[in-house]
Amino acid sequence: MAEQLYQRDVYGQTLVELGLSDKNIVVLDADLSSSTRTNLFAKQFPDRFFNIGVAEQNMMAVSAGLASCGKTVFVSTFAVFASGRAWDQVRLAISYNNFNVKIVATHAGITVGPDGASHQALEDIALMRVLPNMNIIVPCDGPQTEDAVRVAAATPGPFYIRLGRSKVSTLENKGEFKLGQAQLITEGNDVTIVACGIMVTEALLAIKNLAQKGIRARLINMHSIRPLDSAIILKAAGETKLIVVCEEHSTIGGLASSIDEIVAENSPVKVIRVGVRNRFGQSGEPQELLKEYNLSSLDIEKAVLSNIS
């Protein structure tokens, strides 16, 4: 792992680069542009940026209207507002019409930290997964954030891209980013660990400790939750004894549920979930909260050791 970057910094810079080459791109924000970093686009292209104010439902409706006129629309706010407060508009105005709207939701998960439960989106992937046409990407680091934003801009249809608040370590040698194709980070046939977002880094730390105990773990970076790479999961189900799914999200409805559905229907194998279990978030420092909610590398290691036979 190399440098640490804010994913939202990368998002804002990538938007500017895309805006230079594509005048069809417009950007909307709900009065949080300095936090989401869409202010970088606003400064460069003031005639193609719209601050809708604290009115997320209206922002989604406006984005659908612009998309219906042929624009490629990036719309940003915190994940808890993009997915929860504006869900009806996302469903009926954007997803139903398969419009070209890219929802880039920042400050997701419990690592929002001191902002507490009201600002910690733990259900957003579940809410977006049930919507037809919606693509969902959870990048693991800064460079993958740029890849995801560029792919979304080049691919017709609605996207939900989930970013965190804190800096994240850059993973080296993870391979090319392709929508719907997961990345194999480490080889191993004792257990498969599937992770997305910041949990990929936590999983890597756990795998180093497991290796010292003689357990070889396969790590899959499932950045694309929809479409999901079912082939790599079914291969893992056939070759390893156990699958452990790690996500900074509720254990219900997110990445783990996606994998449960594929495995149960095609190749049953034991699946263990490392995520937030039936709790709301709370205020705290990011690393404190990862420990409190059993999402640390040590918790992943314990989940493997407790369930591997």
PDB file of C-alpha atoms in Angstrom:
ATOM      1  CA  MET A   1       0.000   0.000   0.000  1.00  0.00           C
ATOM      2  CA  ALA A   2       1.255   3.477  -0.872  1.00  0.00           C
ATOM      3  CA  GLU A   3       0.064   7.049  -0.383  1.00  0.00           C
ATOM      4  CA  GLN A   4      -3.148   8.019   1.374  1.00  0.00           C
ATOM      5  CA  LEU A   5      -5.702  10.109  -0.513  1.00  0.00           C
ATOM      6  CA  TYR A   6      -9.140  11.580   0.048  1.00  0.00           C
ATOM      7  CA  GLN A   7     -11.453   9.896  -2.447  1.00  0.00           C
ATOM      8  CA  ARG A   8     -13.519  13.082  -2.681  1.00  0.00           C
ATOM      9  CA  ASP A   9     -10.416  15.074  -3.652  1.00  0.00           C
ATOM     10  CA  VAL A  10      -9.862  12.640  -6.493  1.00  0.00           C
ATOM     11  CA  TYR A  11     -13.539  12.892  -7.444  1.00  0.00           C
ATOM     12  CA  GLY A  12     -13.443  16.683  -7.647  1.00  0.00           C
ATOM     13  CA  GLN A  13     -10.240  16.724  -9.687  1.00  0.00           C
ATOM     14  CA  THR A  14     -11.553  14.062 -12.060  1.00  0.00           C
ATOM     15  CA  LEU A  15     -14.748  16.020 -12.591  1.00  0.00           C
ATOM     16  CA  VAL A  16     -12.694  19.024 -13.705  1.00  0.00           C
ATOM     17  CA  GLU A  17     -10.705  16.912 -16.163  1.00  0.00           C
ATOM     18  CA  LEU A  18     -13.894  15.382 -17.563  1.00  0.00           C
ATOM     19  CA  GLY A  19     -15.456  18.829 -17.822  1.00  0.00           C
ATOM     20  CA  LEU A  20     -12.579  20.095 -19.970  1.00  0.00           C
ATOM     21  CA  SER A  21     -13.126  17.379 -22.561  1.00  0.00           C
ATOM     22  CA  ASP A  22     -16.903  17.037 -22.397  1.00  0.00           C
ATOM     23  CA  LYS A  23     -19.025  20.194 -22.370  1.00  0.00           C
ATOM     24  CA  ASN A  24     -22.139  18.048 -21.946  1.00  0.00           C
ATOM     25  CA  ILE A  25     -21.306  17.353 -18.307  1.00  0.00           C
ATOM     26  CA  VAL A  26     -23.171  19.333 -15.652  1.00  0.00           C
ATOM     27  CA  VAL A  27     -22.795  19.062 -11.865  1.00  0.00           C
ATOM     28  CA  LEU A  28     -25.321  19.563  -9.063  1.00  0.00           C
ATOM     29  CA  ASP A  29     -24.771  19.753  -5.327  1.00  0.00           C
ATOM     30  CA  ALA A  30     -26.926  20.272  -2.236  1.00  0.00           C
ATOM     31  CA  ASP A  31     -24.974  23.018  -0.464  1.00  0.00           C
ATOM     32  CA  LEU A  32     -22.094  20.715   0.440  1.00  0.00           C
ATOM     33  CA  SER A  33     -19.788  21.374  -2.492  1.00  0.00           C
ATOM     34  CA  SER A  34     -16.779  22.232  -0.331  1.00  0.00           C
ATOM     35  CA  SER A  35     -17.140  18.850   1.413  1.00  0.00           C
ATOM     36  CA  THR A  36     -17.932  16.780  -1.673  1.00  0.00           C
ATOM     37  CA  ARG A  37     -15.281  18.707  -3.663  1.00  0.00           C
ATOM     38  CA  THR A  38     -17.640  19.591  -6.494  1.00  0.00           C
ATOM     39  CA  ASN A  39     -16.572  23.168  -5.728  1.00  0.00           C
ATOM     40  CA  LEU A  40     -13.527  22.456  -7.921  1.00  0.00           C
ATOM     41  CA  PHE A  41     -15.844  21.971 -10.906  1.00  0.00           C
ATOM     42  CA  ALA A  42     -17.914  24.999  -9.879  1.00  0.00           C
ATOM     43  CA  LYS A  43     -14.845  27.227  -9.893  1.00  0.00           C
ATOM     44  CA  GLN A  44     -13.752  26.046 -13.343  1.00  0.00           C
ATOM     45  CA  PHE A  45     -17.191  25.850 -14.968  1.00  0.00           C
ATOM     46  CA  PRO A  46     -19.609  28.169 -13.122  1.00  0.00           C
ATOM     47  CA  ASP A  47     -22.147  28.008 -15.956  1.00  0.00           C
ATOM     48  CA  ARG A  48     -22.360  24.214 -15.677  1.00  0.00           C
ATOM     49  CA  PHE A  49     -22.631  23.958 -11.890  1.00  0.00           C
ATOM     50  CA  PHE A  50     -25.828  24.338  -9.877  1.00  0.00           C
ATOM     51  CA  ASN A  51     -26.076  24.546  -6.093  1.00  0.00           C
ATOM     52  CA  ILE A  52     -29.632  23.434  -5.426  1.00  0.00           C
ATOM     53  CA  GLY A  53     -29.404  24.133  -1.702  1.00  0.00           C
ATOM     54  CA  VAL A  54     -30.462  21.847   1.139  1.00  0.00           C
ATOM     55  CA  ALA A  55     -33.171  20.274  -1.021  1.00  0.00           C
ATOM     56  CA  GLU A  56     -31.935  16.838  -2.043  1.00  0.00           C
ATOM     57  CA  GLN A  57     -35.259  15.613  -3.400  1.00  0.00           C
ATOM     58  CA  ASN A  58     -35.450  18.630  -5.689  1.00  0.00           C
ATOM     59  CA  MET A  59     -31.820  18.135  -6.713  1.00  0.00           C
ATOM     60  CA  MET A  60     -32.539  14.593  -7.906  1.00  0.00           C
ATOM     61  CA  ALA A  61     -35.601  15.759  -9.815  1.00  0.00           C
ATOM     62  CA  VAL A  62     -33.623  18.559 -11.482  1.00  0.00           C
ATOM     63  CA  SER A  63     -30.858  16.100 -12.391  1.00  0.00           C
ATOM     64  CA  ALA A  64     -33.434  13.856 -14.071  1.00  0.00           C
ATOM     65  CA  GLY A  65     -34.772  16.833 -16.018  1.00  0.00           C
ATOM     66  CA  LEU A  66     -31.305  17.792 -17.242  1.00  0.00           C
ATOM     67  CA  ALA A  67     -30.577  14.179 -18.190  1.00  0.00           C
ATOM     68  CA  SER A  68     -33.841  14.044 -20.163  1.00  0.00           C
ATOM     69  CA  CYS A  69     -32.435  16.907 -22.250  1.00  0.00           C
ATOM     70  CA  GLY A  70     -29.308  14.916 -23.083  1.00  0.00           C
ATOM     71  CA  LYS A  71     -26.930  16.085 -20.363  1.00  0.00           C
ATOM     72  CA  THR A  72     -24.548  13.823 -18.448  1.00  0.00           C
ATOM     73  CA  VAL A  73     -25.330  14.810 -14.874  1.00  0.00           C
ATOM     74  CA  PHE A  74     -23.151  14.318 -11.810  1.00  0.00           C
ATOM     75  CA  VAL A  75     -25.027  14.949  -8.583  1.00  0.00           C
ATOM     76  CA  SER A  76     -23.433  14.896  -5.141  1.00  0.00           C
ATOM     77  CA  THR A  77     -24.221  15.156  -1.470  1.00  0.00           C
ATOM     78  CA  PHE A  78     -23.582  13.018   1.608  1.00  0.00           C
ATOM     79  CA  ALA A  79     -24.571   9.368   1.130  1.00  0.00           C
ATOM     80  CA  VAL A  80     -27.207   9.412   3.866  1.00  0.00           C
ATOM     81  CA  PHE A  81     -29.076  12.210   2.081  1.00  0.00           C
ATOM     82  CA  ALA A  82     -28.533  10.959  -1.483  1.00  0.00           C
ATOM     83  CA  SER A  83     -29.880   7.497  -0.718  1.00  0.00           C
ATOM     84  CA  GLY A  84     -32.381   8.061   2.073  1.00  0.00           C
ATOM     85  CA  ARG A  85     -33.877  11.526   1.882  1.00  0.00           C
ATOM     86  CA  ALA A  86     -34.140  11.526  -1.907  1.00  0.00           C
ATOM     87  CA  TRP A  87     -34.906   7.840  -2.508  1.00  0.00           C
ATOM     88  CA  ASP A  88     -38.337   8.354  -4.058  1.00  0.00           C
ATOM     89  CA  GLN A  89     -36.945  10.808  -6.604  1.00  0.00           C
ATOM     90  CA  VAL A  90     -33.972   8.553  -7.355  1.00  0.00           C
ATOM     91  CA  ARG A  91     -36.362   5.650  -7.874  1.00  0.00           C
ATOM     92  CA  LEU A  92     -39.048   7.236 -10.004  1.00  0.00           C
ATOM     93  CA  ALA A  93     -37.344  10.177 -11.728  1.00  0.00           C
ATOM     94  CA  ILE A  94     -33.891   8.644 -12.375  1.00  0.00           C
ATOM     95  CA  SER A  95     -33.888   4.845 -12.155  1.00  0.00           C
ATOM     96  CA  TYR A  96     -37.316   4.257 -13.693  1.00  0.00           C
ATOM     97  CA  ASN A  97     -36.359   6.331 -16.720  1.00  0.00           C
ATOM     98  CA  ASN A  98     -32.827   4.871 -16.881  1.00  0.00           C
ATOM     99  CA  PHE A  99     -31.514   8.434 -17.069  1.00  0.00           C
ATOM    100  CA  ASN A 100     -27.856   9.364 -17.377  1.00  0.00           C
ATOM    101  CA  VAL A 101     -27.420  10.582 -13.793  1.00  0.00           C
ATOM    102  CA  LYS A 102     -24.312   9.742 -11.770  1.00  0.00           C
ATOM    103  CA  ILE A 103     -24.940   9.995  -8.025  1.00  0.00           C
ATOM    104  CA  VAL A 104     -21.560  10.320  -6.309  1.00  0.00           C
ATOM    105  CA  ALA A 105     -22.340  10.036  -2.604  1.00  0.00           C
ATOM    106  CA  THR A 106     -19.607  11.011  -0.165  1.00  0.00           C
ATOM    107  CA  HIS A 107     -19.200  10.578   3.624  1.00  0.00           C
ATOM    108  CA  ALA A 108     -20.634   7.035   3.631  1.00  0.00           C
ATOM    109  CA  GLY A 109     -20.338   4.539   6.472  1.00  0.00           C
ATOM    110  CA  ILE A 110     -19.460   4.891  10.144  1.00  0.00           C
ATOM    111  CA  THR A 111     -16.052   6.419   9.393  1.00  0.00           C
ATOM    112  CA  VAL A 112     -17.811   9.737   8.865  1.00  0.00           C
ATOM    113  CA  GLY A 113     -16.852   9.770  12.532  1.00  0.00           C
ATOM    114  CA  PRO A 114     -17.923  12.539  14.928  1.00  0.00           C
ATOM    115  CA  ASP A 115     -20.942  13.548  12.792  1.00  0.00           C
ATOM    116  CA  GLY A 116     -22.777  10.593  14.341  1.00  0.00           C
ATOM    117  CA  ALA A 117     -25.747   8.447  13.383  1.00  0.00           C
ATOM    118  CA  SER A 118     -27.675  11.146  11.502  1.00  0.00           C
ATOM    119  CA  HIS A 119     -24.828  11.432   8.969  1.00  0.00           C
ATOM    120  CA  GLN A 120     -23.640   7.819   8.784  1.00  0.00           C
ATOM    121  CA  ALA A 121     -25.160   5.963   5.839  1.00  0.00           C
ATOM    122  CA  LEU A 122     -25.252   2.261   6.690  1.00  0.00           C
ATOM    123  CA  GLU A 123     -28.210   1.276   4.502  1.00  0.00           C
ATOM    124  CA  ASP A 124     -27.493   3.096   1.242  1.00  0.00           C
ATOM    125  CA  ILE A 125     -26.215   0.123  -0.770  1.00  0.00           C
ATOM    126  CA  ALA A 126     -29.324  -1.843   0.192  1.00  0.00           C
ATOM    127  CA  LEU A 127     -31.575   1.025  -0.894  1.00  0.00           C
ATOM    128  CA  MET A 128     -29.833   1.357  -4.259  1.00  0.00           C
ATOM    129  CA  ARG A 129     -29.517  -2.388  -4.937  1.00  0.00           C
ATOM    130  CA  VAL A 130     -33.250  -2.864  -5.234  1.00  0.00           C
ATOM    131  CA  LEU A 131     -33.615  -0.255  -7.969  1.00  0.00           C
ATOM    132  CA  PRO A 132     -33.666  -1.572 -11.546  1.00  0.00           C
ATOM    133  CA  ASN A 133     -31.040  -0.042 -13.898  1.00  0.00           C
ATOM    134  CA  MET A 134     -28.881   1.305 -11.049  1.00  0.00           C
ATOM    135  CA  ASN A 135     -25.137   0.544 -11.212  1.00  0.00           C
ATOM    136  CA  ILE A 136     -23.334   0.589  -7.836  1.00  0.00           C
ATOM    137  CA  ILE A 137     -19.592   1.064  -7.327  1.00  0.00           C
ATOM    138  CA  VAL A 138     -17.699   1.219  -4.015  1.00  0.00           C
ATOM    139  CA  PRO A 139     -14.076   2.130  -4.867  1.00  0.00           C
ATOM    140  CA  CYS A 140     -11.347   0.971  -2.493  1.00  0.00           C
ATOM    141  CA  ASP A 141      -8.945   3.913  -2.900  1.00  0.00           C
ATOM    142  CA  GLY A 142      -8.178   7.175  -4.691  1.00  0.00           C
ATOM    143  CA  PRO A 143      -7.070   5.835  -8.092  1.00  0.00           C
ATOM    144  CA  GLN A 144     -10.029   3.478  -8.204  1.00  0.00           C
ATOM    145  CA  THR A 145     -12.304   6.438  -7.481  1.00  0.00           C
ATOM    146  CA  GLU A 146     -10.996   8.142 -10.616  1.00  0.00           C
ATOM    147  CA  ASP A 147     -11.530   4.944 -12.620  1.00  0.00           C
ATOM    148  CA  ALA A 148     -15.096   4.626 -11.336  1.00  0.00           C
ATOM    149  CA  VAL A 149     -15.989   8.239 -12.134  1.00  0.00           C
ATOM    150  CA  ARG A 150     -14.541   7.978 -15.642  1.00  0.00           C
ATOM    151  CA  VAL A 151     -16.369   4.703 -16.325  1.00  0.00           C
ATOM    152  CA  ALA A 152     -19.622   6.206 -15.060  1.00  0.00           C
ATOM    153  CA  ALA A 153     -19.205   9.224 -17.321  1.00  0.00           C
ATOM    154  CA  ALA A 154     -18.633   6.969 -20.320  1.00  0.00           C
ATOM    155  CA  THR A 155     -21.420   4.474 -19.580  1.00  0.00           C
ATOM    156  CA  PRO A 156     -25.064   5.408 -20.214  1.00  0.00           C
ATOM    157  CA  GLY A 157     -27.509   5.030 -17.339  1.00  0.00           C
ATOM    158  CA  PRO A 158     -27.687   5.769 -13.622  1.00  0.00           C
ATOM    159  CA  PHE A 159     -24.801   5.132 -11.229  1.00  0.00           C
ATOM    160  CA  TYR A 160     -24.379   5.253  -7.463  1.00  0.00           C
ATOM    161  CA  ILE A 161     -20.719   5.686  -6.457  1.00  0.00           C
ATOM    162  CA  ARG A 162     -20.051   5.440  -2.723  1.00  0.00           C
ATOM    163  CA  LEU A 163     -17.114   7.353  -1.214  1.00  0.00           C
ATOM    164  CA  GLY A 164     -15.861   7.787   2.334  1.00  0.00           C
ATOM    165  CA  ARG A 165     -14.796  10.856   4.243  1.00  0.00           C
ATOM    166  CA  SER A 166     -11.341   9.928   5.523  1.00  0.00           C
ATOM    167  CA  LYS A 167      -8.133   9.390   3.621  1.00  0.00           C
ATOM    168  CA  VAL A 168      -7.610   5.828   2.369  1.00  0.00           C
ATOM    169  CA  SER A 169      -4.439   3.973   1.479  1.00  0.00           C
ATOM    170  CA  THR A 170      -3.738   3.329  -2.189  1.00  0.00           C
ATOM    171  CA  LEU A 171      -3.546  -0.353  -3.114  1.00  0.00           C
ATOM    172  CA  GLU A 172      -0.846  -1.162  -5.616  1.00  0.00           C
ATOM    173  CA  ASN A 173      -0.965  -3.786  -8.377  1.00  0.00           C
ATOM    174  CA  LYS A 174      -4.683  -4.415  -8.149  1.00  0.00           C
ATOM    175  CA  GLY A 175      -5.145  -4.507 -11.901  1.00  0.00           C
ATOM    176  CA  GLU A 176      -7.370  -2.736 -14.388  1.00  0.00           C
ATOM    177  CA  PHE A 177     -10.752  -1.446 -13.284  1.00  0.00           C
ATOM    178  CA  LYS A 178     -13.690  -2.854 -15.222  1.00  0.00           C
ATOM    179  CA  LEU A 179     -17.353  -2.415 -14.379  1.00  0.00           C
ATOM    180  CA  GLY A 180     -18.771  -5.740 -13.203  1.00  0.00           C
ATOM    181  CA  GLN A 181     -15.386  -7.461 -12.920  1.00  0.00           C
ATOM    182  CA  ALA A 182     -13.877  -7.904  -9.464  1.00  0.00           C
ATOM    183  CA  GLN A 183     -10.155  -7.810  -8.752  1.00  0.00           C
ATOM    184  CA  LEU A 184      -8.237 -10.748  -7.278  1.00  0.00           C
ATOM    185  CA  ILE A 185      -5.800  -9.165  -4.821  1.00  0.00           C
ATOM    186  CA  THR A 186      -4.271 -12.249  -3.154  1.00  0.00           C
ATOM    187  CA  GLU A 187      -4.323 -15.973  -3.941  1.00  0.00           C
ATOM    188  CA  GLY A 188      -5.326 -18.650  -1.420  1.00  0.00           C
ATOM    189  CA  ASN A 189      -7.542 -21.720  -1.113  1.00  0.00           C
ATOM    190  CA  ASP A 190      -8.246 -21.908   2.632  1.00  0.00           C
ATOM    191  CA  VAL A 191     -10.719 -19.042   2.803  1.00  0.00           C
ATOM    192  CA  THR A 192     -12.053 -16.318   0.516  1.00  0.00           C
ATOM    193  CA  ILE A 193     -12.431 -12.787   1.848  1.00  0.00           C
ATOM    194  CA  VAL A 194     -14.598 -10.476  -0.237  1.00  0.00           C
ATOM    195  CA  ALA A 195     -14.454  -6.763   0.589  1.00  0.00           C
ATOM    196  CA  CYS A 196     -15.283  -3.349  -0.808  1.00  0.00           C
ATOM    197  CA  GLY A 197     -14.305   0.232   0.014  1.00  0.00           C
ATOM    198  CA  ILE A 198     -12.101   0.796   3.035  1.00  0.00           C
ATOM    199  CA  MET A 199     -12.626  -2.802   4.147  1.00  0.00           C
ATOM    200  CA  VAL A 200     -10.225  -4.002   1.454  1.00  0.00           C
ATOM    201  CA  THR A 201      -7.359  -2.447   3.409  1.00  0.00           C
ATOM    202  CA  GLU A 202      -8.593  -3.975   6.679  1.00  0.00           C
ATOM    203  CA  ALA A 203      -8.866  -7.351   4.968  1.00  0.00           C
ATOM    204  CA  LEU A 204      -5.298  -7.124   3.686  1.00  0.00           C
ATOM    205  CA  LEU A 205      -4.043  -6.531   7.212  1.00  0.00           C
ATOM    206  CA  ALA A 206      -6.024  -9.531   8.449  1.00  0.00           C
ATOM    207  CA  ILE A 207      -4.617 -11.726   5.682  1.00  0.00           C
ATOM    208  CA  LYS A 208      -1.044 -10.931   6.743  1.00  0.00           C
ATOM    209  CA  ASN A 209      -1.838 -12.139  10.274  1.00  0.00           C
ATOM    210  CA  LEU A 210      -3.635 -15.227   8.994  1.00  0.00           C
ATOM    211  CA  ALA A 211      -0.625 -16.125   6.862  1.00  0.00           C
ATOM    212  CA  GLN A 212       1.502 -16.257  10.004  1.00  0.00           C
ATOM    213  CA  LYS A 213      -0.942 -18.886  11.316  1.00  0.00           C
ATOM    214  CA  GLY A 214      -0.633 -20.950   8.164  1.00  0.00           C
ATOM    215  CA  ILE A 215      -3.941 -19.881   6.612  1.00  0.00           C
ATOM    216  CA  ARG A 216      -3.818 -18.737   2.992  1.00  0.00           C
ATOM    217  CA  ALA A 217      -6.639 -16.348   2.174  1.00  0.00           C
ATOM    218  CA  ARG A 218      -7.910 -15.281  -1.218  1.00  0.00           C
ATOM    219  CA  LEU A 219      -8.903 -11.606  -1.301  1.00  0.00           C
ATOM    220  CA  ILE A 220     -11.416 -10.278  -3.800  1.00  0.00           C
ATOM    221  CA  ASN A 221     -11.945  -6.538  -4.194  1.00  0.00           C
ATOM    222  CA  MET A 222     -15.619  -6.367  -5.141  1.00  0.00           C
ATOM    223  CA  HIS A 223     -15.684  -2.722  -6.175  1.00  0.00           C
ATOM    224  CA  SER A 224     -18.618  -3.258  -8.516  1.00  0.00           C
ATOM    225  CA  ILE A 225     -21.603  -4.373  -6.449  1.00  0.00           C
ATOM    226  CA  ARG A 226     -23.986  -4.009  -9.327  1.00  0.00           C
ATOM    227  CA  PRO A 227     -23.347  -5.504 -11.800  1.00  0.00           C
ATOM    228  CA  LEU A 228     -21.726  -8.132  -9.568  1.00  0.00           C
ATOM    229  CA  ASP A 229     -18.980 -10.493 -10.712  1.00  0.00           C
ATOM    230  CA  SER A 230     -20.818 -13.747  -9.962  1.00  0.00           C
ATOM    231  CA  ALA A 231     -18.240 -15.880 -11.797  1.00  0.00           C
ATOM    232  CA  ILE A 232     -15.424 -15.048  -9.379  1.00  0.00           C
ATOM    233  CA  ILE A 233     -17.714 -15.787  -6.415  1.00  0.00           C
ATOM    234  CA  LEU A 234     -18.838 -19.162  -7.749  1.00  0.00           C
ATOM    235  CA  LYS A 235     -15.190 -20.072  -8.441  1.00  0.00           C
ATOM    236  CA  ALA A 236     -14.304 -19.146  -4.864  1.00  0.00           C
ATOM    237  CA  ALA A 237     -17.263 -21.130  -3.527  1.00  0.00           C
ATOM    238  CA  GLY A 238     -15.997 -24.198  -5.338  1.00  0.00           C
ATOM    239  CA  GLU A 239     -12.362 -23.830  -4.302  1.00  0.00           C
ATOM    240  CA  THR A 240     -12.443 -22.562  -0.694  1.00  0.00           C
ATOM    241  CA  LYS A 241     -14.165 -23.786   2.457  1.00  0.00           C
ATOM    242  CA  LEU A 242     -15.473 -20.452   3.637  1.00  0.00           C
ATOM    243  CA  ILE A 243     -16.379 -16.984   2.335  1.00  0.00           C
ATOM    244  CA  VAL A 244     -16.108 -13.960   4.651  1.00  0.00           C
ATOM    245  CA  VAL A 245     -17.710 -10.751   3.342  1.00  0.00           C
ATOM    246  CA  CYS A 246     -16.529  -7.417   4.763  1.00  0.00           C
ATOM    247  CA  GLU A 247     -18.385  -4.147   4.279  1.00  0.00           C
ATOM    248  CA  GLU A 248     -18.778  -0.827   6.089  1.00  0.00           C
ATOM    249  CA  HIS A 249     -22.544  -1.167   5.809  1.00  0.00           C
ATOM    250  CA  SER A 250     -25.402  -3.046   7.394  1.00  0.00           C
ATOM    251  CA  THR A 251     -25.043  -6.816   7.129  1.00  0.00           C
ATOM    252  CA  ILE A 252     -28.531  -6.740   5.593  1.00  0.00           C
ATOM    253  CA  GLY A 253     -29.035  -5.853   1.944  1.00  0.00           C
ATOM    254  CA  GLY A 254     -25.508  -4.913   0.912  1.00  0.00           C
ATOM    255  CA  LEU A 255     -22.534  -6.760  -0.544  1.00  0.00           C
ATOM    256  CA  ALA A 256     -22.936  -9.780   1.741  1.00  0.00           C
ATOM    257  CA  SER A 257     -26.565 -10.198   0.760  1.00  0.00           C
ATOM    258  CA  SER A 258     -25.574 -10.043  -2.911  1.00  0.00           C
ATOM    259  CA  ILE A 259     -23.104 -12.863  -2.439  1.00  0.00           C
ATOM    260  CA  ASP A 260     -25.506 -14.901  -0.291  1.00  0.00           C
ATOM    261  CA  GLU A 261     -28.050 -14.820  -3.100  1.00  0.00           C
ATOM    262  CA  ILE A 262     -25.588 -16.094  -5.705  1.00  0.00           C
ATOM    263  CA  VAL A 263     -24.069 -18.792  -3.503  1.00  0.00           C
ATOM    264  CA  ALA A 264     -27.390 -20.075  -2.140  1.00  0.00           C
ATOM    265  CA  GLU A 265     -28.819 -20.509  -5.624  1.00  0.00           C
ATOM    266  CA  ASN A 266     -25.775 -22.045  -7.290  1.00  0.00           C
ATOM    267  CA  SER A 267     -23.038 -23.416  -5.031  1.00  0.00           C
ATOM    268  CA  PRO A 268     -23.837 -23.423  -1.295  1.00  0.00           C
ATOM    269  CA  VAL A 269     -20.872 -22.693   0.978  1.00  0.00           C
ATOM    270  CA  LYS A 270     -20.653 -21.086   4.404  1.00  0.00           C
ATOM    271  CA  VAL A 271     -20.768 -17.264   4.189  1.00  0.00           C
ATOM    272  CA  ILE A 272     -19.908 -15.103   7.223  1.00  0.00           C
ATOM    273  CA  ARG A 273     -20.706 -11.397   7.367  1.00  0.00           C
ATOM    274  CA  VAL A 274     -18.423  -8.743   8.841  1.00  0.00           C
ATOM    275  CA  GLY A 275     -20.491  -5.572   8.893  1.00  0.00           C
ATOM    276  CA  VAL A 276     -22.758  -3.428  11.067  1.00  0.00           C
ATOM    277  CA  ARG A 277     -25.275  -5.663  12.824  1.00  0.00           C
ATOM    278  CA  ASN A 278     -28.684  -4.206  13.667  1.00  0.00           C
ATOM    279  CA  ARG A 279     -27.294  -0.962  15.063  1.00  0.00           C
ATOM    280  CA  PHE A 280     -27.252   2.711  14.186  1.00  0.00           C
ATOM    281  CA  GLY A 281     -23.938   4.541  14.137  1.00  0.00           C
ATOM    282  CA  GLN A 282     -22.675   6.907  16.798  1.00  0.00           C
ATOM    283  CA  SER A 283     -20.170   9.696  17.209  1.00  0.00           C
ATOM    284  CA  GLY A 284     -16.508   8.749  17.495  1.00  0.00           C
ATOM    285  CA  GLU A 285     -13.187   8.719  15.735  1.00  0.00           C
ATOM    286  CA  PRO A 286     -13.085   6.476  12.636  1.00  0.00           C
ATOM    287  CA  GLN A 287     -10.662   3.908  14.047  1.00  0.00           C
ATOM    288  CA  GLU A 288     -12.578   3.803  17.342  1.00  0.00           C
ATOM    289  CA  LEU A 289     -15.804   3.117  15.473  1.00  0.00           C
ATOM    290  CA  LEU A 290     -14.273   0.375  13.340  1.00  0.00           C
ATOM    291  CA  LYS A 291     -13.353  -1.413  16.562  1.00  0.00           C
ATOM    292  CA  GLU A 292     -16.669  -0.695  18.279  1.00  0.00           C
ATOM    293  CA  TYR A 293     -18.638  -2.121  15.338  1.00  0.00           C
ATOM    294  CA  ASN A 294     -16.332  -5.122  14.867  1.00  0.00           C
ATOM    295  CA  LEU A 295     -15.047  -4.016  11.463  1.00  0.00           C
ATOM    296  CA  SER A 296     -11.302  -3.939  12.206  1.00  0.00           C
ATOM    297  CA  SER A 297      -8.695  -6.233  10.683  1.00  0.00           C
ATOM    298  CA  LEU A 298      -8.624  -8.112  13.992  1.00  0.00           C
ATOM    299  CA  ASP A 299     -12.361  -8.745  13.734  1.00  0.00           C
ATOM    300  CA  ILE A 300     -11.930 -10.121  10.208  1.00  0.00           C
ATOM    301  CA  GLU A 301      -9.164 -12.393  11.445  1.00  0.00           C
ATOM    302  CA  LYS A 302     -11.378 -13.606  14.311  1.00  0.00           C
ATOM    303  CA  ALA A 303     -14.263 -14.290  11.903  1.00  0.00           C
ATOM    304  CA  VAL A 304     -12.008 -16.494   9.792  1.00  0.00           C
ATOM    305  CA  LEU A 305     -10.471 -18.361  12.731  1.00  0.00           C
ATOM    306  CA  SER A 306     -13.866 -18.968  14.355  1.00  0.00           C
ATOM    307  CA  ASN A 307     -15.461 -20.429  11.266  1.00  0.00           C
ATOM    308  CA  ILE A 308     -12.793 -22.206   9.274  1.00  0.00           C
ATOM    309  CA  SER A 309     -12.719 -25.953   9.744  1.00  0.00           C
TER     310      SER A 309
END
